């Protein structure tokens, strides 16, 4: 499968292409474990080794961070 997107910029239309491969079944859904993203001046490859559906995330991960401590005043 392939997805191609075009963005209109001041220098012209810039395409971004994403190629999906290595589909595997994860809890009844076929998921691409390899993605190759190509744009005008580069390419990135993303390879997943493991996918887990509906993994529980600790609520503390969404808690507001503590306020930064005040720095000691210079004398």
mmCIF file of C-alpha atoms in Angstrom:
data_model
loop_
_atom_site.group_PDB
_atom_site.id
_atom_site.type_symbol
_atom_site.label_atom_id
_atom_site.label_comp_id
_atom_site.label_asym_id
_atom_site.label_seq_id
_atom_site.Cartn_x
_atom_site.Cartn_y
_atom_site.Cartn_z
ATOM 1 C CA UNK A 1 0.000 0.000 0.000
ATOM 2 C CA UNK A 2 1.124 3.538 -0.636
ATOM 3 C CA UNK A 3 -0.055 6.954 0.484
ATOM 4 C CA UNK A 4 1.021 10.123 -1.331
ATOM 5 C CA UNK A 5 0.300 13.579 0.061
ATOM 6 C CA UNK A 6 0.978 16.932 -1.561
ATOM 7 C CA UNK A 7 1.542 20.213 0.257
ATOM 8 C CA UNK A 8 1.388 23.511 -1.622
ATOM 9 C CA UNK A 9 4.251 25.760 -0.430
ATOM 10 C CA UNK A 10 5.819 29.029 -1.512
ATOM 11 C CA UNK A 11 8.382 27.068 -3.572
ATOM 12 C CA UNK A 12 5.841 24.740 -5.171
ATOM 13 C CA UNK A 13 4.061 21.487 -4.464
ATOM 14 C CA UNK A 14 5.989 19.157 -2.138
ATOM 15 C CA UNK A 15 5.071 15.444 -2.203
ATOM 16 C CA UNK A 16 5.428 13.015 0.713
ATOM 17 C CA UNK A 17 5.109 9.302 0.034
ATOM 18 C CA UNK A 18 4.536 6.580 2.643
ATOM 19 C CA UNK A 19 4.965 2.918 1.650
ATOM 20 C CA UNK A 20 3.482 0.338 4.027
ATOM 21 C CA UNK A 21 4.729 -3.272 4.140
ATOM 22 C CA UNK A 22 5.121 -6.379 6.304
ATOM 23 C CA UNK A 23 1.489 -6.590 7.392
ATOM 24 C CA UNK A 24 0.882 -8.838 10.415
ATOM 25 C CA UNK A 25 -2.251 -9.806 12.292
ATOM 26 C CA UNK A 26 -2.560 -8.066 15.697
ATOM 27 C CA UNK A 27 -5.728 -9.003 17.582
ATOM 28 C CA UNK A 28 -7.619 -9.502 14.334
ATOM 29 C CA UNK A 29 -6.359 -6.327 12.628
ATOM 30 C CA UNK A 30 -3.667 -6.315 9.944
ATOM 31 C CA UNK A 31 -1.010 -3.772 10.935
ATOM 32 C CA UNK A 32 1.954 -2.651 8.776
ATOM 33 C CA UNK A 33 5.181 -3.275 10.703
ATOM 34 C CA UNK A 34 7.335 -1.423 8.133
ATOM 35 C CA UNK A 35 6.854 2.130 6.865
ATOM 36 C CA UNK A 36 9.131 3.967 4.475
ATOM 37 C CA UNK A 37 8.524 7.714 4.341
ATOM 38 C CA UNK A 38 10.030 9.564 1.390
ATOM 39 C CA UNK A 39 9.972 13.310 0.840
ATOM 40 C CA UNK A 40 11.810 15.750 -1.406
ATOM 41 C CA UNK A 41 15.241 15.519 0.245
ATOM 42 C CA UNK A 42 15.209 12.384 2.359
ATOM 43 C CA UNK A 43 13.830 9.057 3.474
ATOM 44 C CA UNK A 44 13.002 7.497 6.844
ATOM 45 C CA UNK A 45 12.247 3.869 7.632
ATOM 46 C CA UNK A 46 10.172 2.854 10.626
ATOM 47 C CA UNK A 47 10.194 -0.817 11.576
ATOM 48 C CA UNK A 48 8.073 -2.042 14.463
ATOM 49 C CA UNK A 49 9.122 -5.160 16.345
ATOM 50 C CA UNK A 50 5.998 -5.440 18.488
ATOM 51 C CA UNK A 51 2.471 -4.011 18.584
ATOM 52 C CA UNK A 52 0.153 -4.441 21.568
ATOM 53 C CA UNK A 53 -3.489 -3.376 21.302
ATOM 54 C CA UNK A 54 -5.285 -1.698 24.213
ATOM 55 C CA UNK A 55 -2.325 -1.598 26.566
ATOM 56 C CA UNK A 56 -3.172 -0.072 29.941
ATOM 57 C CA UNK A 57 -1.421 3.240 30.593
ATOM 58 C CA UNK A 58 -0.918 4.370 34.175
ATOM 59 C CA UNK A 59 -3.055 7.449 34.917
ATOM 60 C CA UNK A 60 0.038 9.127 36.425
ATOM 61 C CA UNK A 61 1.367 9.499 32.869
ATOM 62 C CA UNK A 62 -1.398 12.051 32.257
ATOM 63 C CA UNK A 63 -0.993 13.971 35.512
ATOM 64 C CA UNK A 64 0.008 17.620 35.387
ATOM 65 C CA UNK A 65 3.773 17.944 36.005
ATOM 66 C CA UNK A 66 4.963 19.500 39.241
ATOM 67 C CA UNK A 67 5.755 23.212 39.160
ATOM 68 C CA UNK A 68 9.475 23.999 38.790
ATOM 69 C CA UNK A 69 11.287 24.836 41.992
ATOM 70 C CA UNK A 70 12.330 28.455 42.471
ATOM 71 C CA UNK A 71 16.049 29.121 42.067
ATOM 72 C CA UNK A 72 17.975 30.376 45.069
ATOM 73 C CA UNK A 73 18.559 34.128 44.920
ATOM 74 C CA UNK A 74 22.129 35.328 44.276
ATOM 75 C CA UNK A 75 23.733 37.280 47.111
#
